[in-house]
CSV table of C-alpha atoms in Angstrom, one decimal:
chain,number,residue,atom,x,y,z
A,13,MET,CA,-32.9,15.2,-61.5
A,14,MET,CA,-30.3,13.8,-63.9
A,15,VAL,CA,-32.3,10.5,-64.3
A,16,THR,CA,-35.3,12.4,-65.6
A,17,GLU,CA,-33.2,14.4,-67.9
A,18,GLY,CA,-31.7,11.2,-69.3
A,19,GLU,CA,-28.1,11.9,-68.3
A,20,TRP,CA,-27.6,8.9,-66.1
A,21,ASP,CA,-29.1,5.4,-65.9
A,22,ILE,CA,-31.2,4.5,-62.9
A,23,GLU,CA,-28.7,1.6,-62.1
A,24,ASP,CA,-25.8,4.1,-62.0
A,25,VAL,CA,-27.5,6.5,-59.7
A,26,ALA,CA,-28.6,3.7,-57.4
A,27,GLU,CA,-25.0,2.4,-57.2
A,28,VAL,CA,-23.7,5.9,-56.4
A,29,PHE,CA,-26.2,6.5,-53.6
A,30,GLY,CA,-26.1,2.9,-52.4
A,31,VAL,CA,-29.9,2.4,-52.7
A,32,LEU,CA,-32.2,0.2,-54.7
A,33,THR,CA,-33.3,1.1,-58.2
A,34,ARG,CA,-37.0,1.0,-56.9
A,35,SER,CA,-36.1,3.9,-54.5
A,36,ILE,CA,-34.7,5.9,-57.4
A,37,ALA,CA,-37.8,5.2,-59.5
A,38,ARG,CA,-40.1,6.2,-56.6
A,39,TRP,CA,-38.1,9.5,-56.1
A,40,GLU,CA,-38.3,10.2,-59.8
A,41,GLU,CA,-42.1,9.5,-59.9
A,42,GLN,CA,-42.7,11.9,-57.0
A,43,PHE,CA,-40.5,14.5,-58.6
A,44,ASP,CA,-42.4,14.2,-61.9
A,45,GLN,CA,-45.7,14.4,-60.1
A,46,ASP,CA,-45.0,17.2,-57.5
A,47,GLY,CA,-42.0,19.0,-59.0
A,48,PHE,CA,-40.0,18.3,-55.9
A,49,TYR,CA,-39.0,15.4,-53.6
A,50,THR,CA,-39.7,15.2,-49.9
A,51,ARG,CA,-37.8,12.8,-47.8
A,52,HIS,CA,-39.7,9.9,-46.2
A,53,LYS,CA,-40.2,10.5,-42.5
A,54,GLY,CA,-39.3,6.9,-41.5
A,55,LEU,CA,-41.3,4.5,-39.4
A,56,ALA,CA,-44.0,6.0,-37.2
A,57,GLY,CA,-44.0,5.2,-33.5
A,58,ARG,CA,-43.0,6.4,-30.2
A,59,PRO,CA,-39.7,8.3,-30.0
A,60,ARG,CA,-36.7,6.6,-28.4
A,61,ARG,CA,-36.6,6.7,-24.6
A,62,LEU,CA,-32.8,6.8,-24.4
A,63,SER,CA,-30.7,9.3,-26.2
A,64,ALA,CA,-27.6,8.4,-28.1
A,65,PRO,CA,-25.2,9.6,-25.4
A,66,VAL,CA,-27.1,7.5,-22.7
A,67,VAL,CA,-27.0,4.5,-25.0
A,68,GLU,CA,-23.2,4.9,-25.4
A,69,GLU,CA,-22.8,5.1,-21.6
A,70,ILE,CA,-24.9,2.0,-21.2
A,71,THR,CA,-22.6,0.2,-23.7
A,72,LYS,CA,-19.5,1.3,-21.7
A,73,LEU,CA,-21.1,0.3,-18.4
A,74,LEU,CA,-21.8,-3.2,-19.7
A,75,GLN,CA,-18.3,-3.5,-21.1
A,76,GLU,CA,-16.9,-2.8,-17.7
A,77,ASN,CA,-19.5,-4.8,-15.8
A,78,PRO,CA,-21.3,-7.2,-18.1
A,79,SER,CA,-23.1,-9.2,-15.3
A,80,LEU,CA,-25.4,-6.3,-14.3
A,81,TYR,CA,-29.1,-7.4,-14.1
A,82,LEU,CA,-31.8,-5.4,-15.8
A,83,ASP,CA,-33.1,-3.9,-12.6
A,84,GLU,CA,-29.5,-2.7,-11.7
A,85,ILE,CA,-29.3,-1.0,-15.1
A,86,ILE,CA,-32.7,0.6,-14.6
A,87,ASP,CA,-31.6,1.8,-11.1
A,88,TRP,CA,-28.3,3.2,-12.7
A,89,LEU,CA,-30.3,5.0,-15.4
A,90,ALA,CA,-32.6,6.5,-12.8
A,91,LEU,CA,-29.8,7.7,-10.5
A,92,THR,CA,-27.3,8.7,-13.0
A,93,HIS,CA,-29.4,10.2,-15.8
A,94,GLU,CA,-32.8,10.6,-14.1
A,95,GLN,CA,-34.2,8.5,-16.9
A,96,PRO,CA,-37.0,6.1,-15.9
A,97,ILE,CA,-37.5,3.2,-18.3
A,98,SER,CA,-39.4,0.0,-18.3
A,99,ILE,CA,-37.8,-3.4,-18.4
A,100,GLY,CA,-39.3,-4.1,-21.8
A,101,ALA,CA,-38.0,-0.8,-23.3
A,102,LEU,CA,-34.6,-1.5,-21.8
A,103,CYS,CA,-34.6,-5.0,-23.3
A,104,ASP,CA,-35.5,-3.5,-26.7
A,105,ASN,CA,-32.7,-1.1,-26.5
A,106,LEU,CA,-30.2,-3.8,-25.5
A,107,ARG,CA,-31.4,-6.0,-28.3
A,108,GLU,CA,-30.9,-3.2,-30.8
A,109,LEU,CA,-27.3,-2.8,-29.5
A,110,GLY,CA,-26.7,-6.5,-30.2
A,111,LEU,CA,-26.3,-7.3,-26.5
A,112,THR,CA,-27.7,-10.6,-25.3
A,113,TRP,CA,-27.8,-12.3,-22.0
A,114,LYS,CA,-25.5,-15.4,-22.0
A,115,GLN,CA,-23.4,-17.5,-19.6
A,116,ALA,CA,-20.3,-15.6,-18.5
A,117,ARG,CA,-16.8,-17.0,-18.3
A,118,ASN,CA,-15.3,-16.4,-14.9
A,119,ILE,CA,-11.8,-15.1,-14.8
A,120,ALA,CA,-9.8,-14.8,-11.5
A,121,ALA,CA,-9.3,-11.2,-10.5
A,122,GLN,CA,-5.8,-11.9,-9.1
A,123,ARG,CA,-4.4,-14.4,-11.5
A,124,ASP,CA,-1.0,-16.0,-11.2
A,125,GLU,CA,-1.1,-18.2,-14.2
A,126,PHE,CA,2.6,-18.8,-14.7
A,127,VAL,CA,4.9,-21.1,-12.7
A,128,PHE,CA,8.3,-21.8,-14.0
A,129,ILE,CA,10.2,-24.9,-12.8
A,130,ASP,CA,13.6,-26.0,-13.8
A,131,GLU,CA,16.5,-28.0,-12.4
A,132,SER,CA,20.0,-26.4,-12.2
A,133,GLY,CA,23.2,-27.8,-10.8
A,134,LYS,CA,26.6,-26.6,-9.6
A,135,ASP,CA,29.9,-28.3,-8.9
A,136,GLY,CA,33.6,-27.4,-9.1
A,137,HIS,CA,33.4,-27.8,-12.9
A,138,THR,CA,30.7,-25.2,-13.3
A,139,MET,CA,33.2,-22.4,-12.9
A,140,ILE,CA,35.6,-23.6,-15.6
A,141,HIS,CA,36.0,-21.2,-18.5
A,142,ASN,CA,35.8,-23.0,-21.9
A,143,TYR,CA,37.1,-20.1,-23.9
A,144,GLY,CA,40.2,-17.9,-23.7
A,145,ARG,CA,42.3,-15.6,-25.8
A,146,ALA,CA,45.5,-16.6,-27.7
A,147,PRO,CA,47.4,-15.5,-30.8
A,148,LYS,CA,45.9,-16.7,-34.1
A,149,GLY,CA,46.9,-20.2,-34.9
A,150,SER,CA,47.4,-21.3,-31.2
A,151,THR,CA,45.0,-22.6,-28.6
A,152,PRO,CA,44.6,-21.0,-25.2
A,153,GLU,CA,45.6,-23.2,-22.3
A,154,VAL,CA,43.9,-22.9,-18.9
A,155,GLU,CA,45.1,-24.8,-15.8
A,156,VAL,CA,42.1,-26.6,-14.3
A,157,ASN,CA,41.5,-28.6,-11.1
A,158,HIS,CA,39.6,-31.7,-12.3
A,159,ASP,CA,38.2,-32.3,-8.8
A,160,ARG,CA,34.5,-31.6,-9.3
A,161,GLY,CA,33.9,-31.4,-5.6
A,162,ILE,CA,30.3,-31.8,-4.2
A,163,ARG,CA,27.5,-31.3,-6.7
A,164,TYR,CA,24.4,-29.4,-5.6
A,165,SER,CA,21.1,-29.4,-7.5
A,166,ILE,CA,18.5,-26.8,-7.0
A,167,LEU,CA,14.8,-27.0,-8.0
A,168,PRO,CA,13.1,-23.6,-7.9
A,169,ALA,CA,9.4,-22.9,-8.7
A,170,LEU,CA,9.2,-19.3,-9.8
A,171,THR,CA,6.0,-17.2,-10.4
A,172,LEU,CA,5.7,-13.6,-11.6
A,173,ASP,CA,5.7,-12.5,-7.9
A,174,GLY,CA,8.7,-14.6,-6.8
A,175,TYR,CA,9.6,-18.1,-5.6
A,176,ILE,CA,6.8,-20.3,-4.2
A,177,ALA,CA,9.0,-23.4,-3.6
A,178,LEU,CA,12.7,-24.2,-3.5
A,179,HIS,CA,14.4,-27.5,-3.0
A,180,VAL,CA,18.2,-28.0,-2.8
A,181,VAL,CA,19.8,-31.5,-2.8
A,182,GLU,CA,23.3,-32.8,-2.7
A,183,GLY,CA,23.9,-34.7,-6.0
A,184,SER,CA,21.8,-34.8,-9.1
A,185,VAL,CA,18.0,-34.8,-9.3
A,186,ASP,CA,16.3,-37.8,-11.0
A,187,SER,CA,12.8,-37.8,-12.4
A,188,GLU,CA,11.3,-39.3,-9.2
A,189,GLU,CA,12.7,-36.6,-7.1
A,190,PHE,CA,11.5,-33.9,-9.6
A,191,PHE,CA,8.0,-35.4,-9.5
A,192,ASP,CA,8.0,-35.5,-5.7
A,193,PHE,CA,9.1,-31.8,-5.6
A,194,ILE,CA,6.1,-30.9,-7.9
A,195,ILE,CA,3.6,-32.9,-5.8
A,196,SER,CA,4.8,-32.1,-2.3
A,197,ASP,CA,6.3,-28.6,-2.6
A,198,VAL,CA,4.6,-26.8,-5.6
A,199,ILE,CA,1.0,-28.2,-5.8
A,200,PRO,CA,0.1,-27.1,-2.2
A,201,HIS,CA,0.7,-23.5,-3.3
A,202,MET,CA,-1.6,-23.7,-6.3
A,203,ASN,CA,-5.4,-23.7,-6.3
A,204,PRO,CA,-7.9,-23.9,-9.1
A,205,PHE,CA,-10.1,-20.9,-9.6
A,206,PRO,CA,-11.9,-19.6,-7.5
A,207,GLY,CA,-9.9,-21.0,-4.6
A,208,PRO,CA,-8.0,-18.7,-2.2
């Protein structure tokens, strides 16, 4: 060992291996005493009930369906992996994975969260072209009928799946009429989760 031969400081070796200096000193002491170093076997105790691949599958299972109860996980282990396990051992494994039991946030399976509403209008003036082409230095002239005709306003409520409400009126829409459209035509199509 380079530490015993004085080539490196204990602090440098500990930093390289990412261990404590006490560990290096213990290894050096064992090397001096026995002439070799044997690795510590780790903590004694029962071997793990679940193998690493099974633990990985449990993690994936709980990512896909986090609301499974312990008895459902035990049944899944017995059926899928023929791996019997006690509730206590399963709890220990889940705790080691950093998985805890906590209140879930419910999310609608068929969400339609976006509803777009806007007022748009059309009259005879809508079709007027405000731009045209002309030689440099002159302005294009377009003959226009200044009779606006009848104005129509449209109030659509559009979701990602299409229109859920549509209201067309002759004339312009004021704030009261817009509010009434929301209350009477749009809100009946909307329900808070978990409504139908």
